[in-house]
């Protein structure tokens, strides 16, 4: 019997994809021990947008959430998602911040760090991989999967070999848009397993309606682990349902090690959490939809809804199809970057500008200029000189690793937040999201921190 293990995403990507990461630690607590007993390879519990959401919306300390989960999950590995040199934000950090953040993540309970770069530039991954291993963690390096004329199976197999050379403990095919088709998934897994002697995990989203077929084919090809979400937060923009995949795979002769009774207990609780967010209007029914356009336009589901929302706000919803058709053109102009954070937002915004202004690259956001300057890393394909000229004029793009240009940041960060930070973790929260962290830390120590000062004028009549 073949074995395939499962990583459960309900506490991170599952709820991030469907309720914008609003699930509180209190809502997670009742099922943590049950999840620990269910037989998973790992639980994805941290990173991605959870950190920002804790500080910005939930008034929670993300580090305290991690410590709490670790206290209740004693056997199963805890996993997080990290954007390489970007950590959990949208810009590159200096190596000293990356080093400290990873060390503290592992100290506070993380076992596996899934590290990816939006451009698949190994230079943006090297520091994070080295530090993870030195701190005793497992460095899983993720391929940001996408499709384009240059993103062939050969391209990704070669990338997996490069990731092995920089020290990856395992490889993940991260299909954030749900565009990995069954046959390509089969070929890709087969080839990587033949060329790289490391465990291989596959992560996809159910957005386009083909994810279960893809998981079956990658299992047949020898994938070691797949990512699923408990049924309450599965399907649509999330991962396929854990329970359904386990039943199907076990019948096909795969051993998953999952105790379905435990998973059903988790689902019973998570159904009540889901229903709460549905009643609150945070769970939009559209996130459960199947969206085949992701396969046509190669655009993640979240990006589709975001573009429509932006256009609707400006009274231009009727131009949605035009903007969608512009996305692949902009992507080609920019060297076919994978549409993953932050590149998905950047390409989407540029496409929007091109259509609204009626002139391509008449208005160019600063982030796109920095991308063309090389400050995000090396584009997958060279950018045409005419496009460079349109965007940055005669400027010469950098060729060094972007983080090499950043001086150490921790000393000044510690100084800036000294009035509120009580630990290195507090400093790292501030480094990640300065305003949100400062407000959170301020409220923690002073109940009147963000209460507006009121002046009262009194007229005295003698």
GROMACS .gro file of C-alpha atoms in nm:
model
  462
    1UNK     CA    1   0.000   0.000   0.000
    2UNK     CA    2   0.136   0.346  -0.095
    3UNK     CA    3   0.147   0.615   0.171
    4UNK     CA    4   0.048   0.977   0.132
    5UNK     CA    5   0.031   1.216   0.428
    6UNK     CA    6  -0.186   1.524   0.475
    7UNK     CA    7  -0.117   1.876   0.600
    8UNK     CA    8  -0.429   2.042   0.743
    9UNK     CA    9  -0.477   2.408   0.649
   10UNK     CA   10  -0.802   2.503   0.828
   11UNK     CA   11  -0.628   2.719   1.088
   12UNK     CA   12  -0.434   2.919   0.828
   13UNK     CA   13  -0.494   2.897   0.453
   14UNK     CA   14  -0.842   2.745   0.480
   15UNK     CA   15  -0.980   3.026   0.691
   16UNK     CA   16  -0.761   3.288   0.520
   17UNK     CA   17  -0.909   3.192   0.182
   18UNK     CA   18  -1.271   3.205   0.297
   19UNK     CA   19  -1.313   3.441   0.592
   20UNK     CA   20  -1.015   3.674   0.535
   21UNK     CA   21  -0.822   3.526   0.831
   22UNK     CA   22  -1.074   3.645   1.091
   23UNK     CA   23  -1.082   3.322   1.297
   24UNK     CA   24  -0.979   3.396   1.656
   25UNK     CA   25  -0.755   3.186   1.878
   26UNK     CA   26  -1.053   3.131   2.109
   27UNK     CA   27  -1.243   2.972   1.819
   28UNK     CA   28  -0.949   2.740   1.750
   29UNK     CA   29  -0.897   2.623   2.109
   30UNK     CA   30  -1.177   2.362   2.135
   31UNK     CA   31  -1.033   2.148   1.853
   32UNK     CA   32  -0.655   2.179   1.895
   33UNK     CA   33  -0.611   1.853   2.088
   34UNK     CA   34  -0.845   1.672   1.847
   35UNK     CA   35  -0.643   1.796   1.548
   36UNK     CA   36  -0.330   1.676   1.726
   37UNK     CA   37  -0.481   1.326   1.756
   38UNK     CA   38  -0.609   1.305   1.396
   39UNK     CA   39  -0.288   1.172   1.234
   40UNK     CA   40  -0.181   1.467   1.020
   41UNK     CA   41   0.172   1.514   0.888
   42UNK     CA   42   0.150   1.879   0.997
   43UNK     CA   43  -0.093   2.156   1.087
   44UNK     CA   44  -0.049   2.484   0.903
   45UNK     CA   45  -0.129   2.736   1.175
   46UNK     CA   46   0.071   3.057   1.125
   47UNK     CA   47   0.225   3.296   0.876
   48UNK     CA   48   0.058   3.417   0.558
   49UNK     CA   49  -0.197   3.682   0.653
   50UNK     CA   50  -0.259   3.553   1.008
   51UNK     CA   51   0.003   3.781   1.162
   52UNK     CA   52  -0.138   4.099   1.007
   53UNK     CA   53  -0.496   3.996   1.083
   54UNK     CA   54  -0.423   3.930   1.452
   55UNK     CA   55  -0.282   4.280   1.497
   56UNK     CA   56  -0.511   4.471   1.259
   57UNK     CA   57  -0.853   4.314   1.324
   58UNK     CA   58  -0.850   4.076   1.619
   59UNK     CA   59  -0.650   4.268   1.882
   60UNK     CA   60  -0.445   3.951   1.938
   61UNK     CA   61  -0.072   3.899   1.977
   62UNK     CA   62   0.024   3.660   1.693
   63UNK     CA   63   0.318   3.527   1.896
   64UNK     CA   64   0.084   3.445   2.185
   65UNK     CA   65  -0.144   3.261   1.940
   66UNK     CA   66   0.150   3.046   1.829
   67UNK     CA   67   0.254   2.970   2.189
   68UNK     CA   68  -0.106   2.878   2.277
   69UNK     CA   69  -0.138   2.639   1.982
   70UNK     CA   70   0.198   2.480   2.064
   71UNK     CA   71   0.086   2.424   2.424
   72UNK     CA   72  -0.216   2.224   2.303
   73UNK     CA   73  -0.057   2.047   2.004
   74UNK     CA   74   0.209   1.822   2.148
   75UNK     CA   75   0.266   1.557   1.879
   76UNK     CA   76   0.191   1.702   1.536
   77UNK     CA   77   0.434   1.934   1.360
   78UNK     CA   78   0.332   2.299   1.335
   79UNK     CA   79   0.391   2.472   1.002
   80UNK     CA   80   0.397   2.834   0.885
   81UNK     CA   81   0.414   3.017   0.552
   82UNK     CA   82   0.695   3.270   0.500
   83UNK     CA   83   0.757   3.494   0.197
   84UNK     CA   84   1.135   3.451   0.194
   85UNK     CA   85   1.315   3.783   0.234
   86UNK     CA   86   0.971   3.953   0.259
   87UNK     CA   87   0.887   3.753   0.575
   88UNK     CA   88   0.512   3.819   0.621
   89UNK     CA   89   0.504   4.158   0.451
   90UNK     CA   90   0.535   4.294   0.101
   91UNK     CA   91   0.893   4.424   0.087
   92UNK     CA   92   1.241   4.288   0.145
   93UNK     CA   93   1.390   4.304   0.494
   94UNK     CA   94   1.753   4.313   0.597
   95UNK     CA   95   1.913   3.979   0.685
   96UNK     CA   96   1.925   4.062   1.058
   97UNK     CA   97   1.544   4.096   1.070
   98UNK     CA   98   1.494   3.774   0.870
   99UNK     CA   99   1.734   3.590   1.101
  100UNK     CA  100   1.571   3.706   1.423
  101UNK     CA  101   1.216   3.648   1.294
  102UNK     CA  102   1.287   3.289   1.197
  103UNK     CA  103   1.475   3.212   1.518
  104UNK     CA  104   1.185   3.344   1.726
  105UNK     CA  105   0.926   3.158   1.515
  106UNK     CA  106   1.101   2.828   1.586
  107UNK     CA  107   1.158   2.920   1.952
  108UNK     CA  108   0.787   2.989   1.994
  109UNK     CA  109   0.678   2.656   1.846
  110UNK     CA  110   0.710   2.633   1.466
  111UNK     CA  111   0.862   2.309   1.327
  112UNK     CA  112   0.830   2.351   0.949
  113UNK     CA  113   0.872   2.678   0.762
  114UNK     CA  114   0.738   2.678   0.408
  115UNK     CA  115   0.950   2.943   0.235
  116UNK     CA  116   0.859   3.087  -0.104
  117UNK     CA  117   0.955   3.379  -0.322
  118UNK     CA  118   0.708   3.544  -0.558
  119UNK     CA  119   0.967   3.533  -0.840
  120UNK     CA  120   1.117   3.192  -0.753
  121UNK     CA  121   1.451   3.374  -0.713
  122UNK     CA  122   1.674   3.145  -0.502
  123UNK     CA  123   1.874   3.449  -0.385
  124UNK     CA  124   1.564   3.572  -0.198
  125UNK     CA  125   1.533   3.235  -0.022
  126UNK     CA  126   1.889   3.157   0.080
  127UNK     CA  127   1.904   3.348   0.411
  128UNK     CA  128   1.568   3.213   0.530
  129UNK     CA  129   1.663   2.854   0.442
  130UNK     CA  130   2.004   2.874   0.614
  131UNK     CA  131   1.865   3.034   0.930
  132UNK     CA  132   1.574   2.786   0.953
  133UNK     CA  133   1.812   2.491   0.940
  134UNK     CA  134   2.060   2.649   1.185
  135UNK     CA  135   1.775   2.714   1.431
  136UNK     CA  136   1.666   2.348   1.419
  137UNK     CA  137   1.364   2.392   1.193
  138UNK     CA  138   1.266   2.212   0.874
  139UNK     CA  139   1.311   2.432   0.565
  140UNK     CA  140   1.048   2.346   0.308
  141UNK     CA  141   1.119   2.550  -0.005
  142UNK     CA  142   0.818   2.619  -0.224
  143UNK     CA  143   0.797   2.658  -0.600
  144UNK     CA  144   0.544   2.932  -0.682
  145UNK     CA  145   0.369   2.742  -0.960
  146UNK     CA  146   0.237   2.928  -1.261
  147UNK     CA  147   0.195   2.882  -1.635
  148UNK     CA  148   0.355   3.076  -1.920
  149UNK     CA  149   0.569   2.999  -2.226
  150UNK     CA  150   0.877   2.978  -2.003
  151UNK     CA  151   0.720   2.797  -1.705
  152UNK     CA  152   0.757   2.446  -1.841
  153UNK     CA  153   0.798   2.119  -1.651
  154UNK     CA  154   1.171   2.139  -1.732
  155UNK     CA  155   1.186   2.489  -1.579
  156UNK     CA  156   1.028   2.372  -1.251
  157UNK     CA  157   1.238   2.054  -1.230
  158UNK     CA  158   1.551   2.265  -1.269
  159UNK     CA  159   1.419   2.503  -1.001
  160UNK     CA  160   1.362   2.213  -0.761
  161UNK     CA  161   1.725   2.109  -0.814
  162UNK     CA  162   1.840   2.464  -0.737
  163UNK     CA  163   1.631   2.460  -0.419
  164UNK     CA  164   1.791   2.134  -0.315
  165UNK     CA  165   2.133   2.294  -0.367
  166UNK     CA  166   2.052   2.586  -0.133
  167UNK     CA  167   1.963   2.340   0.143
  168UNK     CA  168   1.591   2.264   0.118
  169UNK     CA  169   1.480   1.983   0.352
  170UNK     CA  170   1.173   1.926   0.134
  171UNK     CA  171   1.012   2.079  -0.175
  172UNK     CA  172   0.657   2.208  -0.214
  173UNK     CA  173   0.474   2.278  -0.539
  174UNK     CA  174   0.267   2.578  -0.432
  175UNK     CA  175  -0.021   2.621  -0.677
  176UNK     CA  176  -0.178   2.934  -0.529
  177UNK     CA  177  -0.415   2.994  -0.822
  178UNK     CA  178  -0.544   2.636  -0.860
  179UNK     CA  179  -0.413   2.612  -1.218
  180UNK     CA  180  -0.204   2.294  -1.188
  181UNK     CA  181  -0.382   2.051  -1.420
  182UNK     CA  182  -0.389   1.675  -1.347
  183UNK     CA  183  -0.158   1.559  -1.626
  184UNK     CA  184   0.097   1.838  -1.577
  185UNK     CA  185   0.086   1.770  -1.202
  186UNK     CA  186   0.160   1.403  -1.269
  187UNK     CA  187   0.455   1.481  -1.498
  188UNK     CA  188   0.595   1.747  -1.268
  189UNK     CA  189   0.585   1.531  -0.955
  190UNK     CA  190   0.727   1.230  -1.140
  191UNK     CA  191   1.017   1.431  -1.280
  192UNK     CA  192   1.099   1.611  -0.953
  193UNK     CA  193   1.092   1.281  -0.760
  194UNK     CA  194   1.330   1.131  -1.018
  195UNK     CA  195   1.569   1.427  -1.007
  196UNK     CA  196   1.562   1.537  -0.642
  197UNK     CA  197   1.589   1.304  -0.345
  198UNK     CA  198   1.369   1.505  -0.106
  199UNK     CA  199   1.013   1.475   0.026
  200UNK     CA  200   0.767   1.649  -0.208
  201UNK     CA  201   0.444   1.822  -0.101
  202UNK     CA  202   0.172   1.957  -0.330
  203UNK     CA  203  -0.047   2.254  -0.238
  204UNK     CA  204  -0.338   2.364  -0.458
  205UNK     CA  205  -0.668   2.551  -0.434
  206UNK     CA  206  -1.009   2.425  -0.542
  207UNK     CA  207  -1.091   2.750  -0.724
  208UNK     CA  208  -1.095   2.615  -1.079
  209UNK     CA  209  -1.276   2.288  -1.004
  210UNK     CA  210  -0.996   2.041  -1.086
  211UNK     CA  211  -0.808   2.012  -0.756
  212UNK     CA  212  -0.928   1.663  -0.657
  213UNK     CA  213  -0.827   1.523  -0.997
  214UNK     CA  214  -0.489   1.691  -0.964
  215UNK     CA  215  -0.438   1.544  -0.615
  216UNK     CA  216  -0.521   1.195  -0.742
  217UNK     CA  217  -0.266   1.222  -1.024
  218UNK     CA  218   0.011   1.367  -0.802
  219UNK     CA  219  -0.054   1.089  -0.550
  220UNK     CA  220  -0.014   0.832  -0.828
  221UNK     CA  221   0.308   1.006  -0.936
  222UNK     CA  222   0.462   0.970  -0.589
  223UNK     CA  223   0.389   1.294  -0.400
  224UNK     CA  224   0.458   1.244  -0.030
  225UNK     CA  225   0.217   1.502   0.117
  226UNK     CA  226  -0.088   1.701   0.001
  227UNK     CA  227  -0.261   1.999   0.164
  228UNK     CA  228  -0.632   1.976   0.252
  229UNK     CA  229  -0.882   2.169   0.466
  230UNK     CA  230  -1.152   2.038   0.698
  231UNK     CA  231  -1.480   2.044   0.503
  232UNK     CA  232  -1.619   2.345   0.693
  233UNK     CA  233  -1.364   2.571   0.523
  234UNK     CA  234  -1.291   2.364   0.211
  235UNK     CA  235  -1.363   2.405  -0.158
  236UNK     CA  236  -1.383   2.720  -0.368
  237UNK     CA  237  -1.089   2.946  -0.294
  238UNK     CA  238  -0.961   2.707  -0.024
  239UNK     CA  239  -0.820   2.354  -0.046
  240UNK     CA  240  -1.021   2.036  -0.121
  241UNK     CA  241  -1.196   1.876   0.178
  242UNK     CA  242  -0.985   1.657   0.406
  243UNK     CA  243  -1.259   1.400   0.471
  244UNK     CA  244  -1.349   1.347   0.104
  245UNK     CA  245  -0.985   1.311  -0.003
  246UNK     CA  246  -0.911   1.062   0.275
  247UNK     CA  247  -1.209   0.843   0.180
  248UNK     CA  248  -1.120   0.850  -0.191
  249UNK     CA  249  -0.746   0.791  -0.145
  250UNK     CA  250  -0.789   0.511   0.110
  251UNK     CA  251  -1.025   0.329  -0.128
  252UNK     CA  252  -0.765   0.366  -0.403
  253UNK     CA  253  -0.507   0.190  -0.189
  254UNK     CA  254  -0.325   0.486  -0.028
  255UNK     CA  255  -0.259   0.490   0.345
  256UNK     CA  256  -0.314   0.841   0.489
  257UNK     CA  257  -0.289   0.773   0.863
  258UNK     CA  258  -0.590   1.002   0.920
  259UNK     CA  259  -0.850   0.921   1.187
  260UNK     CA  260  -1.170   1.041   1.019
  261UNK     CA  261  -1.370   1.033   1.343
  262UNK     CA  262  -1.136   1.295   1.486
  263UNK     CA  263  -1.163   1.505   1.171
  264UNK     CA  264  -1.543   1.484   1.189
  265UNK     CA  265  -1.529   1.617   1.547
  266UNK     CA  266  -1.322   1.910   1.423
  267UNK     CA  267  -1.569   1.971   1.139
  268UNK     CA  268  -1.866   1.973   1.377
  269UNK     CA  269  -1.706   2.260   1.572
  270UNK     CA  270  -1.577   2.442   1.264
  271UNK     CA  271  -1.926   2.432   1.108
  272UNK     CA  272  -2.049   2.653   1.393
  273UNK     CA  273  -1.754   2.890   1.342
  274UNK     CA  274  -1.825   2.903   0.968
  275UNK     CA  275  -2.195   2.969   1.024
  276UNK     CA  276  -2.111   3.256   1.259
  277UNK     CA  277  -1.899   3.427   0.992
  278UNK     CA  278  -2.164   3.361   0.730
  279UNK     CA  279  -2.424   3.534   0.952
  280UNK     CA  280  -2.181   3.823   1.004
  281UNK     CA  281  -2.145   3.862   0.627
  282UNK     CA  282  -1.769   3.794   0.637
  283UNK     CA  283  -1.803   3.460   0.458
  284UNK     CA  284  -1.906   3.568   0.108
  285UNK     CA  285  -2.086   3.276  -0.067
  286UNK     CA  286  -1.880   3.351  -0.380
  287UNK     CA  287  -1.566   3.205  -0.216
  288UNK     CA  288  -1.733   2.865  -0.244
  289UNK     CA  289  -1.786   2.905  -0.618
  290UNK     CA  290  -1.601   2.721  -0.893
  291UNK     CA  291  -1.428   2.972  -1.124
  292UNK     CA  292  -1.296   2.811  -1.445
  293UNK     CA  293  -1.174   3.154  -1.560
  294UNK     CA  294  -0.872   3.097  -1.337
  295UNK     CA  295  -0.762   2.838  -1.594
  296UNK     CA  296  -0.829   3.073  -1.885
  297UNK     CA  297  -0.667   3.388  -1.746
  298UNK     CA  298  -0.426   3.216  -1.501
  299UNK     CA  299  -0.546   3.458  -1.233
  300UNK     CA  300  -0.599   3.349  -0.869
  301UNK     CA  301  -0.962   3.358  -0.750
  302UNK     CA  302  -0.887   3.625  -0.488
  303UNK     CA  303  -0.737   3.846  -0.756
  304UNK     CA  304  -1.050   3.809  -0.974
  305UNK     CA  305  -1.278   3.927  -0.694
  306UNK     CA  306  -1.037   4.206  -0.600
  307UNK     CA  307  -1.030   4.345  -0.956
  308UNK     CA  308  -1.409   4.335  -0.981
  309UNK     CA  309  -1.440   4.513  -0.645
  310UNK     CA  310  -1.197   4.790  -0.751
  311UNK     CA  311  -1.379   4.842  -1.081
  312UNK     CA  312  -1.723   4.842  -0.916
  313UNK     CA  313  -1.611   5.112  -0.669
  314UNK     CA  314  -1.516   5.332  -0.966
  315UNK     CA  315  -1.835   5.257  -1.158
  316UNK     CA  316  -1.641   5.061  -1.420
  317UNK     CA  317  -1.764   4.708  -1.360
  318UNK     CA  318  -1.855   4.681  -1.729
  319UNK     CA  319  -1.482   4.689  -1.813
  320UNK     CA  320  -1.402   4.378  -1.606
  321UNK     CA  321  -1.341   4.154  -1.910
  322UNK     CA  322  -1.108   4.416  -2.063
  323UNK     CA  323  -0.900   4.429  -1.746
  324UNK     CA  324  -0.891   4.050  -1.723
  325UNK     CA  325  -0.767   4.027  -2.080
  326UNK     CA  326  -0.498   4.287  -2.002
  327UNK     CA  327  -0.356   4.085  -1.708
  328UNK     CA  328  -0.178   3.822  -1.925
  329UNK     CA  329  -0.038   4.099  -2.148
  330UNK     CA  330   0.106   4.294  -1.853
  331UNK     CA  331   0.242   3.971  -1.709
  332UNK     CA  332   0.419   3.893  -2.037
  333UNK     CA  333   0.560   4.248  -2.050
  334UNK     CA  334   0.702   4.203  -1.700
  335UNK     CA  335   0.876   3.872  -1.766
  336UNK     CA  336   0.593   3.636  -1.659
  337UNK     CA  337   0.604   3.680  -1.279
  338UNK     CA  338   0.390   3.424  -1.090
  339UNK     CA  339   0.065   3.583  -0.972
  340UNK     CA  340   0.125   3.546  -0.600
  341UNK     CA  341   0.152   3.810  -0.326
  342UNK     CA  342   0.271   4.080  -0.383
  343UNK     CA  343   0.304   4.037  -0.762
  344UNK     CA  344  -0.062   3.946  -0.813
  345UNK     CA  345  -0.172   4.279  -0.661
  346UNK     CA  346   0.092   4.471  -0.859
  347UNK     CA  347   0.009   4.316  -1.197
  348UNK     CA  348  -0.363   4.358  -1.130
  349UNK     CA  349  -0.324   4.727  -1.045
  350UNK     CA  350  -0.111   4.794  -1.354
  351UNK     CA  351  -0.366   4.619  -1.576
  352UNK     CA  352  -0.640   4.831  -1.421
  353UNK     CA  353  -0.440   5.153  -1.483
  354UNK     CA  354  -0.374   5.058  -1.845
  355UNK     CA  355  -0.745   5.010  -1.918
  356UNK     CA  356  -0.877   5.306  -1.717
  357UNK     CA  357  -0.629   5.559  -1.862
  358UNK     CA  358  -0.665   5.422  -2.214
  359UNK     CA  359  -0.286   5.426  -2.257
  360UNK     CA  360  -0.060   5.140  -2.152
  361UNK     CA  361   0.192   5.238  -1.881
  362UNK     CA  362   0.085   5.604  -1.884
  363UNK     CA  363   0.042   5.565  -1.506
  364UNK     CA  364   0.284   5.326  -1.333
  365UNK     CA  365   0.269   5.252  -0.958
  366UNK     CA  366   0.599   5.283  -0.765
  367UNK     CA  367   0.593   4.911  -0.687
  368UNK     CA  368   0.601   4.824  -1.058
  369UNK     CA  369   0.889   5.068  -1.109
  370UNK     CA  370   1.082   4.901  -0.824
  371UNK     CA  371   1.007   4.559  -0.972
  372UNK     CA  372   1.151   4.665  -1.310
  373UNK     CA  373   1.451   4.815  -1.125
  374UNK     CA  374   1.521   4.465  -0.989
  375UNK     CA  375   1.438   4.548  -0.628
  376UNK     CA  376   1.203   4.249  -0.591
  377UNK     CA  377   1.447   4.004  -0.748
  378UNK     CA  378   1.517   3.856  -1.088
  379UNK     CA  379   1.215   3.829  -1.323
  380UNK     CA  380   1.160   3.477  -1.461
  381UNK     CA  381   1.217   3.610  -1.816
  382UNK     CA  382   1.407   3.918  -1.929
  383UNK     CA  383   1.195   4.232  -1.957
  384UNK     CA  384   1.194   4.385  -2.304
  385UNK     CA  385   1.399   4.706  -2.333
  386UNK     CA  386   1.103   4.900  -2.472
  387UNK     CA  387   0.893   4.815  -2.166
  388UNK     CA  388   1.183   4.908  -1.936
  389UNK     CA  389   1.213   5.242  -2.114
  390UNK     CA  390   0.840   5.310  -2.071
  391UNK     CA  391   0.852   5.230  -1.699
  392UNK     CA  392   1.192   5.347  -1.567
  393UNK     CA  393   1.343   5.540  -1.858
  394UNK     CA  394   1.722   5.509  -1.882
  395UNK     CA  395   1.773   5.372  -1.530
  396UNK     CA  396   1.983   5.055  -1.509
  397UNK     CA  397   1.821   4.772  -1.308
  398UNK     CA  398   2.027   4.624  -1.025
  399UNK     CA  399   2.177   4.277  -1.068
  400UNK     CA  400   2.274   4.199  -0.706
  401UNK     CA  401   2.054   4.023  -0.453
  402UNK     CA  402   1.809   4.298  -0.346
  403UNK     CA  403   1.869   4.244   0.027
  404UNK     CA  404   2.242   4.310  -0.022
  405UNK     CA  405   2.148   4.677  -0.058
  406UNK     CA  406   1.969   4.689   0.279
  407UNK     CA  407   2.166   4.786   0.592
  408UNK     CA  408   2.089   4.605   0.921
  409UNK     CA  409   1.752   4.726   1.050
  410UNK     CA  410   1.706   4.578   1.397
  411UNK     CA  411   1.901   4.843   1.597
  412UNK     CA  412   1.687   5.129   1.465
  413UNK     CA  413   1.364   4.925   1.493
  414UNK     CA  414   1.437   4.846   1.859
  415UNK     CA  415   1.495   5.214   1.923
  416UNK     CA  416   1.179   5.329   1.743
  417UNK     CA  417   0.949   5.098   1.941
  418UNK     CA  418   1.140   5.106   2.271
  419UNK     CA  419   0.851   5.276   2.456
  420UNK     CA  420   0.614   4.986   2.382
  421UNK     CA  421   0.819   4.671   2.313
  422UNK     CA  422   0.875   4.432   2.602
  423UNK     CA  423   1.038   4.154   2.399
  424UNK     CA  424   1.219   4.081   2.075
  425UNK     CA  425   0.889   3.938   1.947
  426UNK     CA  426   0.728   4.280   1.997
  427UNK     CA  427   1.008   4.440   1.795
  428UNK     CA  428   0.954   4.187   1.516
  429UNK     CA  429   0.579   4.256   1.513
  430UNK     CA  430   0.665   4.625   1.471
  431UNK     CA  431   0.913   4.543   1.192
  432UNK     CA  432   0.642   4.348   1.008
  433UNK     CA  433   0.350   4.589   1.044
  434UNK     CA  434   0.469   4.913   1.207
  435UNK     CA  435   0.145   5.104   1.260
  436UNK     CA  436  -0.073   4.803   1.346
  437UNK     CA  437   0.186   4.666   1.590
  438UNK     CA  438   0.246   5.004   1.755
  439UNK     CA  439  -0.128   5.049   1.808
  440UNK     CA  440  -0.165   4.694   1.943
  441UNK     CA  441   0.131   4.731   2.182
  442UNK     CA  442   0.011   5.075   2.289
  443UNK     CA  443  -0.338   4.947   2.375
  444UNK     CA  444  -0.189   4.651   2.559
  445UNK     CA  445  -0.017   4.878   2.811
  446UNK     CA  446  -0.246   5.180   2.813
  447UNK     CA  447  -0.626   5.145   2.790
  448UNK     CA  448  -0.645   5.512   2.685
  449UNK     CA  449  -0.375   5.478   2.415
  450UNK     CA  450  -0.601   5.548   2.118
  451UNK     CA  451  -0.887   5.728   2.290
  452UNK     CA  452  -0.919   6.074   2.131
  453UNK     CA  453  -0.836   6.363   2.362
  454UNK     CA  454  -1.149   6.562   2.430
  455UNK     CA  455  -1.147   6.927   2.523
  456UNK     CA  456  -1.440   7.070   2.712
  457UNK     CA  457  -1.513   7.442   2.704
  458UNK     CA  458  -1.716   7.575   2.995
  459UNK     CA  459  -1.894   7.910   2.979
  460UNK     CA  460  -1.917   8.066   3.324
  461UNK     CA  461  -2.185   8.330   3.370
  462UNK     CA  462  -2.111   8.564   3.657
   0.00000   0.00000   0.00000
